[in-house]
Amino acid sequence: MSRACRLFLFLFLPLLLNACNGLIFQPERKHYIEPAQLNIDARDIHFRSSDGIDLHGWFLPAKTRPAHASVLFLHGNAQNISTHIASVYWLPDAGFNVFLFDYRGYGYSEGSPDLEGVQRDFRAALARLRNMEGVDAKRIFIFGQSLGAAIAITGLADLPEREGIQALITEGAFTGYRDIAREALAGFWLTWPFQWPLSFLITDCCRPADAIAGISPIPLLIVHSRDDRIIPFHHAIDLYTAARNPKRLWLFDGYPHIQIFRQPQNRQRLIDYMLRILAKGNPE
């Protein structure tokens, strides 16, 4: 090995390893905005994961009483609920309660994120939602975006108590952590030569593609943009292929990563989907 090559590995390999870890979790502690600043009715919810980590979330009550149902929202890998509230603040106006929370290490939640820990956090958040005042535990939807979709898929597939889960909705989901790490590394000239060896430093456990068949018989809706430059839409097709019925796949054009429900017509389509499930038990 040449001296220049050894120098490159010494100087840059630690940075590349750190970048690999950052592909999964990019938490921020700082809140950029609070619900009151947006005139959003919200309650601070503090609860604890099964290993004793204190977690924080917001409960947004439905504007109608009683609520049609409640939505447990799992956000993506970056920042915290103060930025991701934009994905769900509109649901209370449509008659749905929303509970969005931060995984360990994000926002006001304690600890540091890891894959096993965030699965614990998902189960703790669902248990907390089921026991909240004004929540019908038999009418709950789970909505996950990007990393949150991956956590929701694997978490729900392994969940022993599923009664009351009406459907799982994912947007911008991916097949596996190693899969998406390899694609991300391939997209940058500095890391392109190392995409295969470095991707093996990313865990291949908790793969949504391996777990998604276990969601059935709970209805599954997979939503993705063909123009997603973060998670290519082939991940949605692969997940849909691996899933069992009942399942639906919605593909859209022209939207960046997890931006589909910024448009009113797409929000209404999702609301109609959930209302059909509540009325008939299936989305048809």
Tab-separated table of C-alpha atoms in Angstrom:
chain	number	residue	atom	x	y	z
A	1	MET	CA	0.000	0.000	0.000
A	2	SER	CA	1.401	3.404	-0.978
A	3	ARG	CA	2.184	6.099	1.577
A	4	ALA	CA	-0.509	8.342	0.086
A	5	CYS	CA	-3.113	5.601	0.422
A	6	ARG	CA	-2.129	4.919	4.036
A	7	LEU	CA	-2.325	8.631	4.805
A	8	PHE	CA	-5.775	8.839	3.239
A	9	LEU	CA	-7.075	5.941	5.330
A	10	PHE	CA	-5.572	7.391	8.510
A	11	LEU	CA	-7.071	10.829	7.972
A	12	PHE	CA	-10.394	10.073	6.377
A	13	LEU	CA	-11.494	6.603	7.451
A	14	PRO	CA	-12.622	7.821	10.910
A	15	LEU	CA	-14.708	10.478	9.183
A	16	LEU	CA	-16.224	7.875	6.888
A	17	LEU	CA	-17.072	5.615	9.822
A	18	ASN	CA	-18.754	8.506	11.595
A	19	ALA	CA	-20.689	9.268	8.429
A	20	CYS	CA	-21.935	5.674	8.326
A	21	ASN	CA	-23.299	5.938	11.861
A	22	GLY	CA	-24.879	9.285	11.000
A	23	LEU	CA	-26.824	7.698	8.174
A	24	ILE	CA	-29.131	6.116	10.755
A	25	PHE	CA	-29.487	8.721	13.512
A	26	GLN	CA	-29.069	12.496	13.241
A	27	PRO	CA	-30.726	13.766	16.428
A	28	GLU	CA	-30.917	17.363	17.590
A	29	ARG	CA	-31.728	18.486	21.112
A	30	LYS	CA	-32.823	22.013	20.233
A	31	HIS	CA	-36.503	22.637	19.554
A	32	TYR	CA	-36.929	25.038	16.662
A	33	ILE	CA	-40.558	25.820	17.397
A	34	GLU	CA	-43.235	24.974	19.942
A	35	PRO	CA	-46.866	24.160	19.076
A	36	ALA	CA	-48.172	27.313	20.769
A	37	GLN	CA	-46.138	29.440	18.351
A	38	LEU	CA	-48.149	27.849	15.540
A	39	ASN	CA	-51.467	28.130	17.397
A	40	ILE	CA	-51.582	24.337	17.640
A	41	ASP	CA	-53.334	22.828	20.634
A	42	ALA	CA	-50.883	20.355	22.155
A	43	ARG	CA	-50.130	18.680	25.476
A	44	ASP	CA	-46.638	17.760	26.614
A	45	ILE	CA	-46.474	14.042	27.334
A	46	HIS	CA	-43.665	12.558	29.410
A	47	PHE	CA	-43.390	8.790	29.627
A	48	ARG	CA	-40.763	6.126	30.150
A	49	SER	CA	-39.373	3.376	27.948
A	50	SER	CA	-39.080	-0.160	29.300
A	51	ASP	CA	-35.397	0.324	30.144
A	52	GLY	CA	-36.046	3.470	32.169
A	53	ILE	CA	-35.287	6.155	29.560
A	54	ASP	CA	-37.488	9.247	29.955
A	55	LEU	CA	-39.173	10.220	26.689
A	56	HIS	CA	-41.124	13.249	25.523
A	57	GLY	CA	-43.861	13.810	22.989
A	58	TRP	CA	-46.813	15.989	22.050
A	59	PHE	CA	-50.464	14.971	21.994
A	60	LEU	CA	-52.583	16.942	19.532
A	61	PRO	CA	-56.279	16.411	20.295
A	62	ALA	CA	-58.795	16.118	17.494
A	63	LYS	CA	-60.950	19.182	16.858
A	64	THR	CA	-64.053	16.979	16.824
A	65	ARG	CA	-65.427	14.964	19.744
A	66	PRO	CA	-65.248	12.091	19.789
A	67	ALA	CA	-62.236	11.691	17.541
A	68	HIS	CA	-62.505	9.396	14.537
A	69	ALA	CA	-59.330	7.646	15.717
A	70	SER	CA	-55.808	8.354	16.961
A	71	VAL	CA	-52.550	8.404	14.986
A	72	LEU	CA	-49.191	7.423	16.459
A	73	PHE	CA	-46.560	9.258	14.392
A	74	LEU	CA	-42.909	8.167	14.080
A	75	HIS	CA	-40.642	10.759	12.487
A	76	GLY	CA	-37.532	10.482	10.332
A	77	ASN	CA	-33.902	10.246	11.376
A	78	ALA	CA	-32.995	13.957	11.638
A	79	GLN	CA	-33.797	16.794	14.064
A	80	ASN	CA	-36.841	16.142	16.317
A	81	ILE	CA	-40.597	16.570	16.634
A	82	SER	CA	-40.344	20.367	16.487
A	83	THR	CA	-39.579	20.132	12.767
A	84	HIS	CA	-41.584	16.995	11.999
A	85	ILE	CA	-44.824	18.361	13.443
A	86	ALA	CA	-45.365	19.855	9.977
A	87	SER	CA	-46.113	16.325	8.740
A	88	VAL	CA	-49.152	15.785	10.977
A	89	TYR	CA	-50.442	19.088	12.456
A	90	TRP	CA	-53.349	19.029	9.991
A	91	LEU	CA	-54.807	15.721	11.187
A	92	PRO	CA	-56.638	17.128	14.262
A	93	ASP	CA	-58.651	19.404	11.941
A	94	ALA	CA	-59.816	16.218	10.184
A	95	GLY	CA	-60.960	14.660	13.460
A	96	PHE	CA	-57.894	12.572	14.393
A	97	ASN	CA	-55.876	12.701	17.596
A	98	VAL	CA	-52.110	12.669	16.988
A	99	PHE	CA	-49.328	11.526	19.298
A	100	LEU	CA	-45.842	12.325	18.020
A	101	PHE	CA	-42.824	11.628	20.159
A	102	ASP	CA	-39.056	11.796	20.120
A	103	TYR	CA	-36.912	8.687	20.274
A	104	ARG	CA	-34.184	8.550	22.899
A	105	GLY	CA	-31.506	11.138	22.224
A	106	TYR	CA	-33.832	13.385	20.218
A	107	GLY	CA	-35.334	16.651	21.453
A	108	TYR	CA	-36.321	16.502	25.113
A	109	SER	CA	-36.029	12.707	25.313
A	110	GLU	CA	-33.108	11.409	27.340
A	111	GLY	CA	-30.420	8.902	26.345
A	112	SER	CA	-28.731	8.124	23.042
A	113	PRO	CA	-30.354	6.435	20.034
A	114	ASP	CA	-29.716	2.846	18.972
A	115	LEU	CA	-31.851	0.385	17.037
A	116	GLU	CA	-32.863	-1.746	20.008
A	117	GLY	CA	-33.620	1.334	22.065
A	118	VAL	CA	-35.863	3.028	19.515
A	119	GLN	CA	-37.876	-0.182	19.205
A	120	ARG	CA	-38.437	-0.004	22.959
A	121	ASP	CA	-39.469	3.626	22.548
A	122	PHE	CA	-42.011	2.710	19.873
A	123	ARG	CA	-43.636	0.127	22.137
A	124	ALA	CA	-43.657	2.555	25.066
A	125	ALA	CA	-45.259	5.303	22.957
A	126	LEU	CA	-47.968	2.965	21.697
A	127	ALA	CA	-48.722	1.795	25.245
A	128	ARG	CA	-48.894	5.404	26.431
A	129	LEU	CA	-51.244	6.383	23.613
A	130	ARG	CA	-53.563	3.489	24.337
A	131	ASN	CA	-54.000	4.722	27.892
A	132	MET	CA	-54.509	8.417	27.209
A	133	GLU	CA	-57.762	10.129	28.097
A	134	GLY	CA	-59.972	10.585	25.051
A	135	VAL	CA	-58.249	7.840	23.070
A	136	ASP	CA	-60.144	4.779	21.874
A	137	ALA	CA	-57.513	2.041	22.078
A	138	LYS	CA	-59.404	0.074	19.422
A	139	ARG	CA	-59.043	2.831	16.824
A	140	ILE	CA	-55.342	3.544	16.316
A	141	PHE	CA	-53.354	4.135	13.138
A	142	ILE	CA	-49.558	4.053	12.991
A	143	PHE	CA	-47.858	6.455	10.590
A	144	GLY	CA	-44.088	6.365	10.076
A	145	GLN	CA	-41.852	8.373	7.781
A	146	SER	CA	-38.398	7.231	6.607
A	147	LEU	CA	-36.570	5.952	9.728
A	148	GLY	CA	-39.896	6.081	11.569
A	149	ALA	CA	-41.413	3.833	8.912
A	150	ALA	CA	-38.607	1.305	9.417
A	151	ILE	CA	-39.105	1.362	13.190
A	152	ALA	CA	-42.861	0.985	12.783
A	153	ILE	CA	-42.600	-1.936	10.343
A	154	THR	CA	-40.230	-3.993	12.466
A	155	GLY	CA	-41.887	-2.965	15.715
A	156	LEU	CA	-45.417	-3.780	14.630
A	157	ALA	CA	-44.381	-7.081	13.050
A	158	ASP	CA	-43.017	-8.194	16.436
A	159	LEU	CA	-45.808	-6.697	18.531
A	160	PRO	CA	-47.739	-9.398	20.424
A	161	GLU	CA	-50.735	-7.182	21.267
A	162	ARG	CA	-52.155	-5.762	18.045
A	163	GLU	CA	-55.796	-5.326	18.934
A	164	GLY	CA	-57.076	-1.953	17.826
A	165	ILE	CA	-54.352	-1.234	15.243
A	166	GLN	CA	-56.367	-0.198	12.208
A	167	ALA	CA	-53.523	0.173	9.686
A	168	LEU	CA	-49.850	0.946	9.225
A	169	ILE	CA	-49.034	3.861	6.915
A	170	THR	CA	-45.471	4.403	5.712
A	171	GLU	CA	-43.954	7.212	3.668
A	172	GLY	CA	-40.404	7.121	2.307
A	173	ALA	CA	-39.640	3.721	3.842
A	174	PHE	CA	-36.537	1.683	3.015
A	175	THR	CA	-35.782	-2.027	2.832
A	176	GLY	CA	-32.829	-2.125	5.231
A	177	TYR	CA	-30.253	0.027	7.001
A	178	ARG	CA	-27.303	-1.516	5.167
A	179	ASP	CA	-29.131	-1.211	1.836
A	180	ILE	CA	-29.712	2.511	2.175
A	181	ALA	CA	-26.225	3.108	3.624
A	182	ARG	CA	-24.651	1.489	0.571
A	183	GLU	CA	-26.716	3.629	-1.774
A	184	ALA	CA	-25.875	6.791	0.158
A	185	LEU	CA	-22.154	6.007	0.104
A	186	ALA	CA	-22.327	5.308	-3.630
A	187	GLY	CA	-23.736	8.782	-4.240
A	188	PHE	CA	-20.597	10.666	-3.121
A	189	TRP	CA	-17.280	10.480	-4.969
A	190	LEU	CA	-15.203	10.319	-1.790
A	191	THR	CA	-17.084	7.330	-0.399
A	192	TRP	CA	-17.981	5.608	-3.681
A	193	PRO	CA	-14.886	3.327	-3.666
A	194	PHE	CA	-15.707	2.240	-0.118
A	195	GLN	CA	-19.459	1.701	-0.476
A	196	TRP	CA	-19.323	-2.078	-0.092
A	197	PRO	CA	-16.788	-2.480	2.749
A	198	LEU	CA	-18.131	0.490	4.721
A	199	SER	CA	-21.741	-0.606	4.353
A	200	PHE	CA	-20.887	-3.782	6.247
A	201	LEU	CA	-20.182	-1.594	9.266
A	202	ILE	CA	-23.911	-0.786	9.314
A	203	THR	CA	-26.086	-3.334	11.054
A	204	ASP	CA	-28.240	-5.562	8.899
A	205	CYS	CA	-30.588	-6.379	11.750
A	206	CYS	CA	-34.164	-5.117	11.997
A	207	ARG	CA	-34.598	-5.114	8.210
A	208	PRO	CA	-38.043	-3.821	7.242
A	209	ALA	CA	-37.974	-6.018	4.125
A	210	ASP	CA	-37.610	-9.115	6.304
A	211	ALA	CA	-40.292	-8.040	8.785
A	212	ILE	CA	-42.979	-6.520	6.605
A	213	ALA	CA	-44.776	-9.784	5.790
A	214	GLY	CA	-45.511	-10.032	9.505
A	215	ILE	CA	-47.716	-6.918	9.413
A	216	SER	CA	-50.583	-8.924	7.855
A	217	PRO	CA	-53.507	-9.099	8.508
A	218	ILE	CA	-53.256	-5.432	9.548
A	219	PRO	CA	-53.836	-3.228	6.465
A	220	LEU	CA	-50.656	-1.698	5.075
A	221	LEU	CA	-50.330	1.462	2.994
A	222	ILE	CA	-46.924	2.217	1.430
A	223	VAL	CA	-46.523	5.769	0.096
A	224	HIS	CA	-43.499	6.977	-1.864
A	225	SER	CA	-42.422	9.571	-4.398
A	226	ARG	CA	-40.765	8.481	-7.628
A	227	ASP	CA	-38.671	11.648	-7.311
A	228	ASP	CA	-37.380	10.877	-3.814
A	229	ARG	CA	-33.615	11.482	-3.964
A	230	ILE	CA	-32.975	10.275	-0.415
A	231	ILE	CA	-34.731	6.895	-0.514
A	232	PRO	CA	-35.197	5.740	-4.140
A	233	PHE	CA	-38.686	4.523	-4.881
A	234	HIS	CA	-37.537	0.989	-5.686
A	235	HIS	CA	-37.487	0.495	-1.896
A	236	ALA	CA	-41.269	0.999	-1.840
A	237	ILE	CA	-41.754	-1.524	-4.623
A	238	ASP	CA	-39.497	-4.054	-2.898
A	239	LEU	CA	-41.353	-3.613	0.393
A	240	TYR	CA	-44.721	-3.923	-1.315
A	241	THR	CA	-43.580	-7.140	-3.017
A	242	ALA	CA	-42.411	-8.590	0.299
A	243	ALA	CA	-45.608	-7.636	2.150
A	244	ARG	CA	-48.751	-9.737	2.374
A	245	ASN	CA	-52.330	-8.630	1.825
A	246	PRO	CA	-54.120	-6.440	2.656
A	247	LYS	CA	-51.694	-3.923	1.183
A	248	ARG	CA	-51.754	-0.806	-0.977
A	249	LEU	CA	-49.004	1.092	-2.811
A	250	TRP	CA	-49.351	4.788	-3.654
A	251	LEU	CA	-46.618	6.204	-5.893
A	252	PHE	CA	-46.482	9.943	-6.605
A	253	ASP	CA	-44.437	12.116	-8.948
A	254	GLY	CA	-42.714	15.390	-8.213
A	255	TYR	CA	-42.252	15.289	-4.437
A	256	PRO	CA	-39.002	15.315	-2.439
A	257	HIS	CA	-38.428	12.896	0.450
A	258	ILE	CA	-41.411	12.687	2.862
A	259	GLN	CA	-43.114	15.762	1.381
A	260	ILE	CA	-46.145	14.102	-0.209
A	261	PHE	CA	-48.614	15.109	2.491
A	262	ARG	CA	-47.716	18.781	2.303
A	263	GLN	CA	-50.342	18.988	-0.467
A	264	PRO	CA	-54.031	19.286	0.586
A	265	GLN	CA	-55.286	16.843	-2.042
A	266	ASN	CA	-52.894	14.152	-0.823
A	267	ARG	CA	-53.874	14.789	2.786
A	268	GLN	CA	-57.512	14.336	1.869
A	269	ARG	CA	-56.750	11.088	0.085
A	270	LEU	CA	-55.097	9.757	3.245
A	271	ILE	CA	-57.995	10.931	5.418
A	272	ASP	CA	-60.442	9.173	3.095
A	273	TYR	CA	-58.340	5.994	3.285
A	274	MET	CA	-58.452	5.982	7.091
A	275	LEU	CA	-62.160	6.746	7.209
A	276	ARG	CA	-62.888	3.854	4.834
A	277	ILE	CA	-60.961	1.476	7.073
A	278	LEU	CA	-62.844	2.680	10.139
A	279	ALA	CA	-66.167	2.253	8.327
A	280	LYS	CA	-65.546	-1.073	6.594
A	281	GLY	CA	-62.463	-2.633	8.118
A	282	ASN	CA	-60.587	-2.384	4.807
A	283	PRO	CA	-59.545	0.460	2.458
A	284	GLU	CA	-61.540	-0.633	-0.576
